[in-house]
Amino acid sequence: MDSKTTEKCLGWADLHLHTNRSDGVFTPTEIVQKAAELELVAISITDHDEVGGIEEAQQAAEKLGIEVIPGIELSTSTRQLDVHILGYFINWHNQEILHYIRLFQQERLKRAEKIVAKLNSMGLKLSLDFILEKAGAGSVGRPHIADALMEEGYVLSYDEAFYKYLGNGKPAYEPKYKISTVDAVRLIHRAQGLAFLAHPGMDLSNEDVTQLIKIGLDGLEILHPSHNETKINYFYQLALKNNLLVSGGSDYHGDRKGNATIGNYNIPYQFVIEMKKAVGKSRLLVNQNFQKI
Ligand code: AMP
Ligand code: ZN
Ligand code: FE
Ligand code: FE
């Protein structure tokens, strides 16, 4: 985003980052170090269905003078649509959040087992243990399986693994366990966080986004590698019109995919200040009469 968008620059923030606690490549400490090198003032760790990287990131950040906003990216669905919901400023010790995380982890493990069985039946010899080794302490996902396929020489690139086997509708595809979008938003609110619609321009229609706003979201992620300038402006105006907060970030997963890079999708820290003013005052806490869609 252009530095001219803020009159008084308070610095820059990247509020969408993955670590190796989900399917990112780098440890939480390494992510914080990269952010420090880029002189960011704030970041959010937003691992998929996982909060395990937050504490390490906060410890590393304390020494480097960076603010780490506790975050999560929840896998949700609404009417067959894949919807990612970002939770910011969540109390990540919240028992209900931790319960869901355990559930997501168990379901991801079952899903990985099914994907491996499909690959094996196609003659590709991969073991679940090998994949779990790749995932380490993090929750297992398709990126780990893609890495394993590459390492075993079944594909030449990470993208080829998705294109040939793992992508939506491809032969080894297995759907992921998801909670309903409304439940995810309520869960985040009960953990005192703010719920944002992640990358609304990536694979949702404008009509879908308009409908989703009605369930009680606090904000929209307007800046994302999948958004061109037209989309950024569209979602910014949509947020203003609906009295929603705005966020953004790189959705960095490490250098594995070569495109989205930390440091290239920063938002003004002023946006974080606006978010902080809203913490604890989210619409659903004030008004439980959210609209069912
Ligand atoms: P999972 O949570 O296991 O479904 O994995 C989702 C992750 O896989 C996304 O966050 C992306 O990082 C990656 N991914 C999904 N589809 C593709 C694709 N077609 N090409 C490359 N990476 C992909
Ligand atoms: Zn991911
Ligand atoms: Fe996402
Ligand atoms: Fe993400």
XYZ file of C-alpha atoms and ligand atoms in Angstrom:
319
model
C 0.000 0.000 0.000
C 1.192 3.516 -0.840
C 2.814 5.378 2.024
C 0.777 8.438 0.993
C -2.345 6.737 2.349
C -1.331 7.716 5.885
C -0.664 11.293 6.784
C 1.487 10.502 9.772
C 3.284 7.223 9.263
C 3.396 5.126 12.384
C 5.088 2.257 10.628
C 3.942 -0.847 8.817
C 2.373 -4.157 9.732
C 1.858 -7.577 8.112
C -1.161 -9.315 9.619
C -1.198 -12.587 7.683
C 1.760 -14.893 8.273
C 2.106 -18.681 8.470
C 4.784 -20.533 10.415
C 5.880 -24.147 10.513
C 3.247 -24.737 13.194
C 0.850 -25.008 10.244
C 2.058 -25.164 6.635
C 4.618 -22.358 6.629
C 8.310 -23.122 6.210
C 9.869 -20.947 8.916
C 9.677 -21.149 12.702
C 7.834 -18.413 14.589
C 11.219 -17.014 15.709
C 12.489 -16.884 12.120
C 9.331 -15.078 11.001
C 9.786 -12.464 13.730
C 13.448 -12.041 12.752
C 12.449 -11.461 9.124
C 9.850 -8.908 10.212
C 12.466 -7.138 12.318
C 14.882 -6.994 9.383
C 12.102 -5.380 7.352
C 11.487 -2.907 10.194
C 7.840 -3.842 10.579
C 6.320 -2.576 13.822
C 3.632 -5.254 14.120
C 2.823 -8.685 12.725
C 0.167 -11.288 13.290
C 0.845 -15.027 13.295
C -2.204 -16.525 11.583
C -1.577 -20.248 11.265
C -4.304 -22.466 9.820
C -6.510 -23.759 12.657
C -3.588 -23.499 15.064
C -2.261 -21.166 17.773
C 0.908 -23.099 18.653
C 3.296 -20.535 17.168
C 2.071 -17.470 19.027
C 3.968 -17.852 22.276
C 7.332 -18.442 20.598
C 6.741 -15.471 18.278
C 5.841 -13.207 21.183
C 8.972 -14.211 23.080
C 11.184 -13.548 20.058
C 9.378 -10.277 19.388
C 9.875 -8.953 22.895
C 13.634 -8.914 22.384
C 13.328 -7.261 18.987
C 10.713 -4.659 19.887
C 8.006 -5.912 17.530
C 4.370 -6.345 18.409
C 2.903 -9.805 17.746
C -0.877 -9.851 17.523
C -2.238 -13.302 18.384
C -4.071 -14.603 15.351
C -5.524 -17.653 13.634
C -6.901 -18.503 10.171
C -9.894 -20.795 10.551
C -11.075 -23.175 7.811
C -14.804 -22.641 7.487
C -17.587 -23.189 5.018
C -20.842 -21.528 4.125
C -23.103 -23.154 1.538
C -20.277 -25.268 0.003
C -18.059 -22.195 -0.164
C -14.562 -22.393 1.274
C -14.263 -19.399 3.568
C -11.146 -18.497 5.549
C -11.762 -16.436 8.671
C -8.940 -14.570 10.363
C -9.183 -14.070 14.118
C -7.107 -11.238 15.600
C -6.380 -10.373 19.240
C -7.843 -13.701 20.309
C -7.288 -15.061 23.784
C -5.461 -18.116 22.521
C -5.672 -19.848 25.904
C -9.452 -19.882 25.546
C -10.648 -23.439 26.238
C -13.138 -23.469 23.400
C -10.517 -22.359 20.867
C -8.149 -25.046 22.157
C -10.904 -27.649 21.901
C -11.492 -26.764 18.224
C -7.791 -26.807 17.486
C -7.497 -30.340 18.822
C -10.468 -31.336 16.705
C -8.964 -29.742 13.578
C -5.667 -31.539 14.224
C -7.321 -34.944 14.585
C -9.353 -34.395 11.441
C -6.294 -33.199 9.485
C -4.489 -36.386 10.473
C -7.382 -38.542 9.236
C -7.456 -36.539 6.019
C -3.703 -36.979 5.458
C -4.171 -40.742 5.943
C -6.884 -40.779 3.263
C -4.759 -38.747 0.827
C -1.801 -41.092 1.338
C -4.084 -44.102 0.743
C -5.277 -42.547 -2.520
C -1.712 -41.824 -3.647
C -0.643 -45.368 -2.721
C -3.502 -46.834 -4.721
C -2.241 -44.824 -7.684
C 1.168 -46.474 -7.298
C 2.924 -43.579 -5.567
C 4.789 -44.944 -2.585
C 4.615 -42.479 0.282
C 4.234 -43.205 3.971
C 2.176 -41.211 6.436
C 5.145 -41.145 8.833
C 7.311 -39.430 6.232
C 4.670 -36.735 5.804
C 4.153 -36.302 9.533
C 7.897 -35.873 9.888
C 7.660 -32.982 7.403
C 4.818 -31.419 9.341
C 6.800 -31.638 12.588
C 4.988 -30.037 15.503
C 2.575 -28.298 13.170
C -0.785 -29.405 11.858
C -0.414 -31.511 8.722
C -1.642 -30.122 5.401
C -1.427 -30.605 1.673
C 1.782 -28.524 1.426
C 3.611 -31.163 3.472
C 2.351 -33.881 1.142
C 3.385 -31.780 -1.857
C 6.885 -31.448 -0.393
C 7.029 -35.219 0.159
C 5.921 -35.913 -3.431
C 8.656 -33.602 -4.667
C 11.320 -35.153 -2.467
C 10.402 -38.642 -3.654
C 10.696 -37.473 -7.252
C 7.037 -38.027 -8.177
C 6.691 -34.387 -9.232
C 9.187 -31.786 -10.309
C 7.640 -28.867 -8.489
C 5.383 -28.003 -5.599
C 2.772 -26.574 -7.965
C 2.840 -29.755 -10.056
C 1.905 -31.753 -6.918
C -1.272 -29.680 -6.590
C -1.936 -29.626 -10.313
C -1.601 -33.397 -10.722
C -2.751 -34.826 -7.408
C -3.671 -32.609 -4.497
C -5.578 -29.626 -5.860
C -9.349 -29.337 -5.527
C -11.015 -32.018 -7.642
C -7.713 -33.767 -8.444
C -7.356 -37.563 -7.939
C -5.888 -37.483 -4.410
C -8.007 -34.572 -3.211
C -9.761 -34.934 0.122
C -11.872 -32.167 1.597
C -10.724 -30.591 4.817
C -12.694 -30.564 8.047
C -14.331 -27.165 8.419
C -16.669 -25.487 10.841
C -19.467 -23.239 9.685
C -18.447 -19.640 9.072
C -21.018 -18.363 11.566
C -19.667 -20.726 14.267
C -16.108 -19.570 13.539
C -17.058 -15.911 13.894
C -18.859 -16.606 17.166
C -15.934 -18.686 18.430
C -13.501 -15.832 17.751
C -15.803 -13.371 19.473
C -16.177 -15.589 22.516
C -12.361 -15.633 22.678
C -12.447 -11.809 22.719
C -11.055 -11.545 19.190
C -12.025 -9.769 16.004
C -13.220 -11.800 13.000
C -12.082 -10.794 9.524
C -12.903 -12.313 6.157
C -9.560 -13.459 4.677
C -8.709 -12.712 1.018
C -12.344 -12.000 -0.034
C -11.235 -11.513 -3.629
C -9.459 -14.838 -4.026
C -12.289 -17.207 -4.784
C -15.500 -15.616 -3.523
C -17.868 -13.569 -5.653
C -18.762 -10.006 -4.653
C -22.258 -11.291 -3.893
C -20.836 -13.981 -1.552
C -18.838 -11.318 0.280
C -21.884 -9.066 0.660
C -23.792 -12.003 2.173
C -20.934 -12.978 4.480
C -20.650 -9.456 5.904
C -24.120 -9.938 7.371
C -23.056 -12.694 9.746
C -21.296 -10.225 12.007
C -17.756 -9.876 10.701
C -15.626 -7.125 12.208
C -13.506 -6.527 9.156
C -12.218 -7.426 5.706
C -8.705 -8.331 4.647
C -8.339 -5.819 1.833
C -4.632 -6.212 1.059
C -3.553 -9.695 -0.058
C -1.297 -11.062 -2.825
C -4.374 -12.322 -4.704
C -5.942 -8.820 -4.821
C -5.147 -6.390 -7.608
C -5.560 -2.645 -7.140
C -9.183 -2.731 -8.324
C -10.058 -5.365 -5.720
C -8.211 -3.549 -2.942
C -10.162 -0.369 -3.696
C -13.438 -2.260 -4.038
C -13.064 -3.995 -0.663
C -11.838 -0.812 0.997
C -14.971 1.033 -0.134
C -17.142 -1.932 0.852
C -15.589 -1.918 4.335
C -16.141 1.820 4.715
C -19.749 1.508 3.577
C -20.432 -1.271 6.086
C -18.524 0.236 8.971
C -15.985 -2.607 8.916
C -12.331 -2.581 9.896
C -9.629 -3.359 7.345
C -6.506 -5.495 7.490
C -3.971 -7.019 5.162
C -0.838 -9.053 4.844
C 1.371 -11.230 2.709
C -0.051 -14.689 3.567
C 3.607 -15.659 3.605
C 4.289 -19.396 3.827
C 8.066 -19.245 3.360
C 9.906 -19.054 0.097
C 8.451 -22.339 -1.133
C 6.013 -20.822 -3.612
C 8.244 -18.043 -4.780
C 5.554 -15.385 -5.077
C 4.070 -13.856 -1.948
C 6.876 -12.487 0.164
C 6.884 -11.023 3.628
C 7.402 -7.264 3.447
C 5.563 -6.694 0.178
C 1.998 -6.464 1.530
C 2.175 -4.152 4.492
C -0.634 -2.127 5.950
C -0.249 1.134 7.867
C -0.049 0.596 11.633
C -2.951 3.055 11.896
C -5.225 0.164 10.820
C -4.013 -1.832 13.840
C -4.847 1.080 16.122
C -8.395 1.097 14.733
C -8.613 -2.649 15.383
C -7.485 -2.211 18.975
C -10.232 0.321 19.597
C -12.756 -2.327 18.534
C -11.413 -5.231 20.608
C -14.005 -6.301 23.164
C -16.701 -4.367 21.379
C -17.322 -6.745 18.504
C -20.815 -6.648 17.093
C -21.787 -10.155 18.059
C -20.950 -9.562 21.700
C -23.133 -6.494 21.676
C -25.845 -7.956 19.526
C -26.300 -11.730 19.347
C -29.020 -11.345 16.728
C -26.731 -12.019 13.796
C -28.352 -12.828 10.532
C -28.461 -16.455 9.387
C -27.484 -16.857 5.742
P -4.722 -27.536 3.302
O -4.979 -26.604 4.478
O -4.080 -28.784 3.728
O -5.927 -27.729 2.430
O -3.654 -26.772 2.408
C -3.987 -25.502 1.954
C -2.719 -24.790 1.553
O -2.207 -25.433 0.389
C -3.000 -23.347 1.151
O -2.843 -22.481 2.256
C -1.913 -23.112 0.141
O -0.747 -22.777 0.845
C -1.680 -24.473 -0.496
N -2.378 -24.656 -1.789
C -3.681 -24.950 -1.979
N -3.964 -25.082 -3.299
C -2.797 -24.887 -3.952
C -2.415 -24.896 -5.328
N -3.306 -25.168 -6.296
N -1.124 -24.640 -5.639
C -0.229 -24.398 -4.659
N -0.520 -24.367 -3.339
C -1.782 -24.613 -2.978
Zn -1.487 -22.370 4.071
Fe -6.383 -18.515 3.418
Fe -3.307 -17.884 4.937
